[in-house]
Amino acid sequence: MLTNAKLVHQPHDHERCISAALSRAKALCAEQNVRLTTTRELVLRLLWQSHQPLGAYQLQDQLAEHINKPVAPPTVYRALEFLLRLGLIHRIPSLNAYIGCPFPNNEHSNLFMICNQCGTAAEVADKAVNKLLQCVSDRSHFTLQSQSLELFGLCPQCSNITEAPGYD
Amino acid sequence: MLTNAKLVHQPHDHERCISAALSRAKALCAEQNVRLTTTRELVLRLLWQSHQPLGAYQLQDQLAEHINKPVAPPTVYRALEFLLRLGLIHRIPSLNAYIGCPFPNNEHSNLFMICNQCGTAAEVADKAVNKLLQCVSDRSHFTLQSQSLELFGLCPQCSNITEAPGYD
DNA sequence: GCATAAGGTGTTATAATATAACAATAATTG
DNA sequence: CAATTATTGTTATATTATAACACCTTATGC
């Protein structure tokens, strides 16, 4: 099972997450012979500022603040589209939000564990999950092409807080 | 594995789907002591007119046509909210669309197989899937509360058409 | 039965998310 | 360096969803 769950749910050197993501992005763009322009890189950076998915309009605000001039929605959506196409980020449909992918190029499950409390989202890639869903599809003669799997609940930290005995 | 896939993907007596859904709804409302008002029942009926998820604004149009007077969005969304709360319908996040639930009251997987071609969506409830996802969550100490699983691909019918040899 | 409360609907306005279309600019290629 | 291609800017608008408040209908207690 490939996952960034531990990283996401514990204090860690987040600068490393960011720089790793950026160097992966640069490598991938070079390989694919496409351009990681300033805007695209900035949007990717912004998405990697935390492990919480961000909406397009949050990105718009942050981007505008960053470059110190107004940004129109298409600018953001184009960058997102580009990053999505390369697999550098994911869209989480039930949140209308976007998040950096911690392991692009790997076999994906497109599976996220999203904390209802703190909003963090950890990604999981798991062969057993993929296999089982392939099997479910096969049984119904359904030709599986892609998937989007979202688990909602409480991350370890928020679970502990919630479960802790109160003072009542 | 509990699924309506065969029904969805083959010609069938759809009137039975509709009437079954309605009687389930009536039973559930009686049991829960809530009211299946005209609007709510109509929205449920409309959702059951096919096995394709419908958007809120498609429902709005159809509803307006049906009762022969304009309908405002809140009317639709209120009915949807009610039906969702009772588990009579599901929302499919990546489509922003709604669909009738073929087996409310059962253990759910919230797993849909959605045809990219014809748009039909079959639901699957599978203990193995639930168990595996529970296990994935456990391994990360994630307290699973709910899930949304969407498989995209081709239904059996559309697979056949696509795979059939062409005339080129 | 009737007053009251609770639940449901109508209506208007608006928020939040996303895309279309076209002009302008920058980068790449021959 | 001209021509092509890719990218960005800009304006407008589509799509999905909700807030707020007035009004009406149904259930409930007396």
Short mmCIF file of C-alpha atoms (C1' of nucleotides) in Angstrom, two decimals:
data_model
loop_
_atom_site.label_atom_id
_atom_site.label_comp_id
_atom_site.label_asym_id
_atom_site.label_seq_id
_atom_site.Cartn_x
_atom_site.Cartn_y
_atom_site.Cartn_z
CA MET A 1 0.00 0.00 0.00
CA LEU A 2 1.42 3.31 -1.10
CA THR A 3 0.21 6.24 0.95
CA ASN A 4 1.24 9.60 2.30
CA ALA A 5 -1.11 9.18 5.26
CA LYS A 6 1.55 9.20 7.95
CA LEU A 7 3.10 12.30 6.54
CA VAL A 8 -0.22 14.04 6.19
CA HIS A 9 -1.41 13.25 9.66
CA GLN A 10 1.72 14.02 11.60
CA PRO A 11 3.96 17.01 12.03
CA HIS A 12 6.68 16.78 9.43
CA ASP A 13 9.13 18.79 7.43
CA HIS A 14 6.64 20.08 4.93
CA GLU A 15 9.25 21.94 2.93
CA ARG A 16 10.40 18.58 1.74
CA CYS A 17 6.90 17.72 0.50
CA ILE A 18 6.87 20.94 -1.48
CA SER A 19 10.31 20.66 -2.98
CA ALA A 20 9.81 17.00 -3.80
CA ALA A 21 6.55 17.80 -5.55
CA LEU A 22 8.18 20.57 -7.53
CA SER A 23 11.12 18.54 -8.66
CA ARG A 24 8.80 15.71 -9.69
CA ALA A 25 6.78 18.25 -11.65
CA LYS A 26 9.82 19.65 -13.37
CA ALA A 27 11.09 16.24 -14.28
CA LEU A 28 7.74 15.18 -15.64
CA CYS A 29 7.34 18.33 -17.70
CA ALA A 30 10.80 17.95 -19.13
CA GLU A 31 10.08 14.35 -19.98
CA GLN A 32 6.76 15.18 -21.60
CA ASN A 33 8.19 18.22 -23.27
CA VAL A 34 5.59 20.60 -21.90
CA ARG A 35 6.09 23.87 -20.09
CA LEU A 36 5.75 24.40 -16.38
CA THR A 37 5.12 28.11 -16.68
CA THR A 38 5.18 30.54 -13.77
CA THR A 39 1.45 30.39 -13.21
CA ARG A 40 1.34 26.63 -13.39
CA GLU A 41 4.20 26.27 -10.99
CA LEU A 42 2.67 28.77 -8.60
CA VAL A 43 -0.65 26.96 -8.59
CA LEU A 44 1.14 23.70 -7.91
CA ARG A 45 3.09 25.34 -5.09
CA LEU A 46 -0.09 26.76 -3.59
CA LEU A 47 -1.72 23.36 -3.70
CA TRP A 48 1.26 21.95 -1.88
CA GLN A 49 1.22 24.53 0.87
CA SER A 50 -0.80 22.16 2.95
CA HIS A 51 -2.33 18.72 2.76
CA GLN A 52 -5.79 20.20 2.54
CA PRO A 53 -7.51 20.32 -0.81
CA LEU A 54 -8.12 23.85 -2.09
CA GLY A 55 -10.99 25.15 -4.17
CA ALA A 56 -10.39 26.98 -7.43
CA TYR A 57 -11.47 30.28 -5.96
CA GLN A 58 -9.27 29.91 -2.91
CA LEU A 59 -6.45 29.37 -5.36
CA GLN A 60 -7.54 32.41 -7.28
CA ASP A 61 -7.33 34.58 -4.16
CA GLN A 62 -4.00 33.21 -3.09
CA LEU A 63 -2.59 33.49 -6.56
CA ALA A 64 -3.75 37.09 -6.88
CA GLU A 65 -2.21 37.95 -3.54
CA HIS A 66 1.00 36.26 -4.54
CA ILE A 67 1.53 37.99 -7.82
CA ASN A 68 -0.09 41.15 -6.53
CA LYS A 69 -2.62 41.64 -9.28
CA PRO A 70 -6.09 40.34 -10.00
CA VAL A 71 -6.45 36.89 -11.49
CA ALA A 72 -9.45 35.70 -13.46
CA PRO A 73 -10.96 32.23 -13.02
CA PRO A 74 -9.82 30.90 -16.39
CA THR A 75 -6.22 31.47 -15.38
CA VAL A 76 -6.68 29.19 -12.42
CA TYR A 77 -8.73 26.59 -14.24
CA ARG A 78 -6.22 26.41 -17.06
CA ALA A 79 -3.38 25.77 -14.69
CA LEU A 80 -5.47 23.16 -12.88
CA GLU A 81 -6.38 21.50 -16.15
CA PHE A 82 -2.74 21.32 -17.14
CA LEU A 83 -1.67 19.85 -13.81
CA LEU A 84 -4.55 17.39 -13.83
CA ARG A 85 -3.65 16.24 -17.32
CA LEU A 86 -0.11 15.51 -16.19
CA GLY A 87 -1.37 13.71 -13.12
CA LEU A 88 0.42 16.12 -10.81
CA ILE A 89 -2.77 16.96 -8.97
CA HIS A 90 -6.17 15.42 -8.38
CA ARG A 91 -9.64 16.82 -8.23
CA ILE A 92 -11.76 15.66 -5.32
CA PRO A 93 -15.26 15.79 -6.72
CA SER A 94 -17.26 15.83 -3.53
CA LEU A 95 -15.29 18.81 -2.29
CA ASN A 96 -14.95 20.64 -5.59
CA ALA A 97 -11.35 20.94 -4.59
CA TYR A 98 -7.88 20.12 -5.81
CA ILE A 99 -4.86 18.57 -4.18
CA GLY A 100 -1.30 17.74 -5.12
CA CYS A 101 -0.55 14.14 -5.96
CA PRO A 102 2.20 12.70 -3.78
CA PHE A 103 3.12 9.95 -6.20
CA PRO A 104 2.41 10.81 -9.80
CA ASN A 105 3.36 8.18 -12.34
CA ASN A 106 2.47 5.37 -10.01
CA GLU A 107 -0.42 3.01 -10.35
CA HIS A 108 -3.24 4.98 -8.87
CA SER A 109 -6.24 4.06 -6.85
CA ASN A 110 -7.52 7.61 -6.82
CA LEU A 111 -8.40 6.90 -3.23
CA PHE A 112 -8.49 9.65 -0.64
CA MET A 113 -9.04 9.62 3.08
CA ILE A 114 -10.51 12.98 3.90
CA CYS A 115 -10.81 14.23 7.45
CA ASN A 116 -14.21 15.74 8.19
CA GLN A 117 -12.66 17.70 11.02
CA CYS A 118 -9.43 19.24 9.83
CA GLY A 119 -9.92 18.84 6.10
CA THR A 120 -6.66 17.07 5.33
CA ALA A 121 -6.71 14.50 2.59
CA ALA A 122 -4.28 11.61 2.39
CA GLU A 123 -3.94 9.60 -0.77
CA VAL A 124 -3.70 5.85 -0.95
CA ALA A 125 -2.69 3.66 -3.84
CA ASP A 126 -3.43 0.04 -3.15
CA LYS A 127 -3.27 -2.86 -5.52
CA ALA A 128 -5.76 -4.91 -3.57
CA VAL A 129 -8.32 -2.13 -3.84
CA ASN A 130 -7.76 -1.79 -7.56
CA LYS A 131 -7.94 -5.50 -8.03
CA LEU A 132 -11.16 -5.84 -6.10
CA LEU A 133 -12.83 -3.02 -7.99
CA GLN A 134 -11.66 -4.54 -11.24
CA CYS A 135 -13.20 -7.77 -10.09
CA VAL A 136 -16.48 -6.09 -9.14
CA SER A 137 -16.53 -4.50 -12.58
CA ASP A 138 -15.79 -7.77 -14.31
CA ARG A 139 -18.60 -9.52 -12.54
CA SER A 140 -20.98 -6.99 -14.07
CA HIS A 141 -19.21 -7.00 -17.44
CA PHE A 142 -18.40 -3.38 -16.88
CA THR A 143 -15.27 -2.09 -18.64
CA LEU A 144 -13.53 -0.10 -15.96
CA GLN A 145 -11.69 2.96 -17.23
CA SER A 146 -11.19 5.22 -14.25
CA GLN A 147 -12.29 5.65 -10.69
CA SER A 148 -12.76 8.16 -7.94
CA LEU A 149 -12.78 6.89 -4.38
CA GLU A 150 -13.36 9.12 -1.39
CA LEU A 151 -13.36 8.03 2.21
CA PHE A 152 -14.63 10.48 4.77
CA GLY A 153 -13.98 10.30 8.46
CA LEU A 154 -11.50 11.41 11.06
CA CYS A 155 -7.75 11.46 10.68
CA PRO A 156 -5.73 9.92 13.53
CA GLN A 157 -5.17 13.25 15.23
CA CYS A 158 -8.79 14.35 15.07
CA SER A 159 -9.93 10.88 16.15
CA ASN A 160 -7.89 11.15 19.30
CA ILE A 161 -9.23 14.55 20.14
CA THR A 162 -12.78 13.43 19.54
CA GLU A 163 -12.43 10.22 21.50
CA ALA A 164 -10.61 11.81 24.44
CA PRO A 165 -12.59 11.79 27.67
CA GLY A 166 -14.29 15.10 28.33
CA TYR A 167 -14.67 17.09 31.53
CA ASP A 168 -18.42 16.69 31.94
CA MET B 1 -22.71 -8.65 -3.97
CA LEU B 2 -25.91 -6.68 -4.20
CA THR B 3 -26.32 -4.80 -7.46
CA ASN B 4 -28.88 -3.63 -9.95
CA ALA B 5 -26.31 -3.81 -12.74
CA LYS B 6 -28.06 -6.46 -14.79
CA LEU B 7 -31.32 -4.60 -14.62
CA VAL B 8 -29.70 -1.32 -15.51
CA HIS B 9 -27.79 -2.66 -18.45
CA GLN B 10 -30.44 -4.74 -20.06
CA PRO B 11 -33.91 -4.13 -21.40
CA HIS B 12 -36.34 -4.76 -18.58
CA ASP B 13 -39.77 -3.92 -17.30
CA HIS B 14 -38.86 -0.55 -15.98
CA GLU B 15 -42.33 0.10 -14.61
CA ARG B 16 -41.48 -2.41 -11.96
CA CYS B 17 -38.36 -0.45 -10.98
CA ILE B 18 -40.48 2.63 -10.57
CA SER B 19 -43.31 1.08 -8.64
CA ALA B 20 -40.92 -0.84 -6.41
CA ALA B 21 -39.02 2.35 -5.65
CA LEU B 22 -42.22 4.18 -4.84
CA SER B 23 -43.58 1.55 -2.55
CA ARG B 24 -40.25 1.35 -0.75
CA ALA B 25 -40.36 5.10 -0.36
CA LYS B 26 -43.88 5.05 1.00
CA ALA B 27 -43.07 2.31 3.44
CA LEU B 28 -39.96 4.10 4.64
CA CYS B 29 -41.75 7.40 5.08
CA ALA B 30 -44.54 5.73 7.02
CA GLU B 31 -42.01 3.99 9.20
CA GLN B 32 -40.06 7.18 9.83
CA ASN B 33 -43.22 9.17 10.24
CA VAL B 34 -42.28 11.74 7.62
CA ARG B 35 -44.31 12.96 4.68
CA LEU B 36 -43.78 11.98 1.08
CA THR B 37 -45.44 15.06 -0.32
CA THR B 38 -46.47 15.49 -3.93
CA THR B 39 -43.30 17.31 -4.90
CA ARG B 40 -41.06 14.83 -3.15
CA GLU B 41 -42.81 11.90 -4.74
CA LEU B 42 -42.65 13.52 -8.14
CA VAL B 43 -38.94 14.17 -7.86
CA LEU B 44 -38.40 10.58 -6.84
CA ARG B 45 -40.50 9.42 -9.78
CA LEU B 46 -38.53 11.61 -12.16
CA LEU B 47 -35.27 10.22 -10.84
CA TRP B 48 -36.60 6.75 -11.45
CA GLN B 49 -37.65 7.40 -15.02
CA SER B 50 -34.33 6.04 -16.14
CA HIS B 51 -31.17 4.62 -14.72
CA GLN B 52 -29.27 7.74 -15.64
CA PRO B 53 -28.46 10.23 -12.93
CA LEU B 54 -30.18 13.58 -13.37
CA GLY B 55 -28.93 17.02 -12.45
CA ALA B 56 -30.95 19.33 -10.25
CA TYR B 57 -31.75 21.64 -13.13
CA GLN B 58 -32.85 18.82 -15.39
CA LEU B 59 -35.17 17.84 -12.59
CA GLN B 60 -36.33 21.42 -12.33
CA ASP B 61 -37.27 21.47 -16.01
CA GLN B 62 -39.02 18.14 -15.92
CA LEU B 63 -40.83 19.00 -12.74
CA ALA B 64 -42.01 22.31 -14.17
CA GLU B 65 -43.24 20.59 -17.30
CA HIS B 66 -45.01 17.99 -15.24
CA ILE B 67 -46.94 20.30 -12.98
CA ASN B 68 -47.25 22.87 -15.72
CA LYS B 69 -45.92 25.82 -13.84
CA PRO B 70 -42.50 27.24 -13.11
CA VAL B 71 -40.44 25.68 -10.36
CA ALA B 72 -37.63 27.41 -8.50
CA PRO B 73 -34.35 25.68 -7.61
CA PRO B 74 -35.03 25.53 -3.86
CA THR B 75 -38.09 23.40 -4.51
CA VAL B 76 -35.96 20.83 -6.25
CA TYR B 77 -33.11 20.98 -3.79
CA ARG B 78 -35.45 20.61 -0.84
CA ALA B 79 -36.98 17.51 -2.30
CA LEU B 80 -33.53 16.14 -3.08
CA GLU B 81 -32.33 16.89 0.42
CA PHE B 82 -35.29 15.07 1.90
CA LEU B 83 -34.80 12.03 -0.30
CA LEU B 84 -31.08 11.98 0.36
CA ARG B 85 -31.66 12.12 4.09
CA LEU B 86 -33.90 9.10 3.90
CA GLY B 87 -31.40 7.27 1.73
CA LEU B 88 -33.88 6.95 -1.11
CA ILE B 89 -31.52 8.59 -3.55
CA HIS B 90 -27.83 9.23 -3.90
CA ARG B 91 -25.81 12.15 -5.11
CA ILE B 92 -23.02 11.33 -7.50
CA PRO B 93 -20.46 14.01 -6.80
CA SER B 94 -18.41 13.84 -9.94
CA LEU B 95 -21.53 14.28 -12.05
CA ASN B 96 -23.33 16.75 -9.83
CA ALA B 97 -26.28 14.46 -10.34
CA TYR B 98 -28.78 12.41 -8.43
CA ILE B 99 -30.08 8.89 -8.81
CA GLY B 100 -32.61 6.65 -7.12
CA CYS B 101 -31.25 4.07 -4.73
CA PRO B 102 -32.33 0.56 -5.68
CA PHE B 103 -31.84 -0.87 -2.21
CA PRO B 104 -32.28 1.66 0.53
CA ASN B 105 -31.89 0.35 4.06
CA ASN B 106 -29.21 -2.07 3.04
CA GLU B 107 -25.60 -1.92 3.96
CA HIS B 108 -24.24 0.46 1.37
CA SER B 109 -21.01 0.69 -0.46
CA ASN B 110 -22.00 3.90 -2.18
CA LEU B 111 -20.36 2.39 -5.20
CA PHE B 112 -21.49 3.27 -8.69
CA MET B 113 -20.50 1.99 -12.10
CA ILE B 114 -21.11 4.84 -14.45
CA CYS B 115 -21.09 4.40 -18.20
CA ASN B 116 -19.10 7.09 -19.97
CA GLN B 117 -21.05 6.37 -23.13
CA CYS B 118 -24.73 6.09 -22.26
CA GLY B 119 -24.63 7.68 -18.83
CA THR B 120 -26.36 4.89 -16.94
CA ALA B 121 -25.25 4.26 -13.39
CA ALA B 122 -25.57 0.92 -11.64
CA GLU B 123 -25.15 0.67 -7.92
CA VAL B 124 -23.20 -2.03 -6.14
CA ALA B 125 -23.18 -2.92 -2.48
CA ASP B 126 -20.41 -5.30 -1.66
CA LYS B 127 -19.21 -6.45 1.70
CA ALA B 128 -15.74 -7.27 0.46
CA VAL B 129 -15.32 -3.74 -0.83
CA ASN B 130 -16.51 -2.25 2.43
CA LYS B 131 -14.29 -4.55 4.41
CA LEU B 132 -11.22 -3.75 2.36
CA LEU B 133 -11.76 -0.02 2.62
CA GLN B 134 -12.29 -0.38 6.33
CA CYS B 135 -9.03 -2.25 6.45
CA VAL B 136 -7.22 0.42 4.43
CA SER B 137 -8.57 3.02 6.84
CA ASP B 138 -7.55 1.01 9.87
CA ARG B 139 -4.03 0.65 8.62
CA SER B 140 -3.77 4.44 8.58
CA HIS B 141 -5.67 4.85 11.84
CA PHE B 142 -8.33 6.69 9.93
CA THR B 143 -11.82 6.53 11.42
CA LEU B 144 -14.00 5.80 8.43
CA GLN B 145 -17.42 7.42 8.53
CA SER B 146 -18.69 7.46 4.99
CA GLN B 147 -17.55 6.88 1.46
CA SER B 148 -18.25 7.76 -2.13
CA LEU B 149 -16.98 5.39 -4.79
CA GLU B 150 -17.37 6.01 -8.47
CA LEU B 151 -16.22 3.72 -11.25
CA PHE B 152 -16.24 5.10 -14.76
CA GLY B 153 -16.11 3.03 -17.90
CA LEU B 154 -18.39 1.29 -20.34
CA CYS B 155 -21.50 -0.67 -19.48
CA PRO B 156 -21.82 -4.12 -21.10
CA GLN B 157 -23.94 -2.82 -23.96
CA CYS B 158 -21.69 0.10 -24.79
CA SER B 159 -18.60 -2.12 -24.44
CA ASN B 160 -19.96 -4.42 -27.11
CA ILE B 161 -20.72 -1.62 -29.47
CA THR B 162 -17.31 -0.09 -28.98
CA GLU B 163 -15.44 -3.34 -29.37
CA ALA B 164 -17.41 -4.51 -32.42
CA PRO B 165 -15.37 -4.60 -35.63
CA GLY B 166 -15.90 -1.51 -37.76
CA TYR B 167 -16.37 -1.14 -41.50
CA ASP B 168 -13.18 0.66 -42.28
"C1'" DG C 1 -63.01 22.55 16.97
"C1'" DC C 2 -59.43 25.76 17.50
"C1'" DA C 3 -55.11 27.84 18.78
"C1'" DT C 4 -50.55 26.81 18.31
"C1'" DA C 5 -46.49 24.90 16.76
"C1'" DA C 6 -44.00 22.45 13.45
"C1'" DG C 7 -43.19 21.32 8.94
"C1'" DG C 8 -43.41 22.41 4.10
"C1'" DT C 9 -43.60 25.58 0.01
"C1'" DG C 10 -43.10 29.94 -2.82
"C1'" DT C 11 -40.28 33.62 -4.03
"C1'" DT C 12 -36.42 36.54 -4.64
"C1'" DA C 13 -31.85 37.13 -4.53
"C1'" DT C 14 -27.28 35.58 -4.60
"C1'" DA C 15 -23.25 32.53 -3.68
"C1'" DA C 16 -19.98 29.18 -5.50
"C1'" DT C 17 -18.05 26.57 -9.20
"C1'" DA C 18 -16.83 26.29 -14.00
"C1'" DT C 19 -16.52 27.29 -19.05
"C1'" DA C 20 -16.94 29.72 -23.76
"C1'" DA C 21 -15.12 32.84 -26.96
"C1'" DC C 22 -11.96 35.79 -28.75
"C1'" DA C 23 -8.09 39.04 -28.59
"C1'" DA C 24 -3.32 39.60 -27.33
"C1'" DT C 25 1.15 37.91 -26.28
"C1'" DA C 26 5.07 34.74 -25.79
"C1'" DA C 27 7.72 30.71 -27.24
"C1'" DT C 28 9.15 27.53 -30.71
"C1'" DT C 29 10.15 26.03 -35.33
"C1'" DG C 30 11.53 26.06 -39.99
"C1'" DC D 1 12.76 36.51 -38.85
"C1'" DA D 2 8.31 34.92 -40.53
"C1'" DA D 3 5.03 31.57 -39.39
"C1'" DT D 4 3.10 28.56 -36.38
"C1'" DT D 5 1.85 26.93 -31.94
"C1'" DA D 6 1.18 27.40 -27.15
"C1'" DT D 7 -0.09 30.33 -23.49
"C1'" DT D 8 -2.34 34.12 -21.21
"C1'" DG D 9 -5.72 38.09 -20.61
"C1'" DT D 10 -10.29 39.56 -20.64
"C1'" DT D 11 -15.14 39.66 -20.72
"C1'" DA D 12 -19.14 37.42 -20.38
"C1'" DT D 13 -21.91 33.74 -18.99
"C1'" DA D 14 -23.26 28.94 -17.83
"C1'" DT D 15 -24.07 25.65 -14.14
"C1'" DT D 16 -24.83 24.15 -9.52
"C1'" DA D 17 -26.37 25.31 -4.96
"C1'" DT D 18 -27.98 28.04 -0.90
"C1'" DA D 19 -29.76 32.00 2.13
"C1'" DA D 20 -33.51 34.51 3.82
"C1'" DC D 21 -38.06 35.51 4.60
"C1'" DA D 22 -43.03 35.38 3.80
"C1'" DC D 23 -46.79 32.37 3.40
"C1'" DC D 24 -49.36 28.26 3.71
"C1'" DT D 25 -50.55 23.45 5.35
"C1'" DT D 26 -50.60 19.75 8.49
"C1'" DA D 27 -50.28 17.79 12.97
"C1'" DT D 28 -50.89 18.40 18.07
"C1'" DG D 29 -52.52 19.71 22.57
"C1'" DC D 30 -56.12 21.63 24.83
#
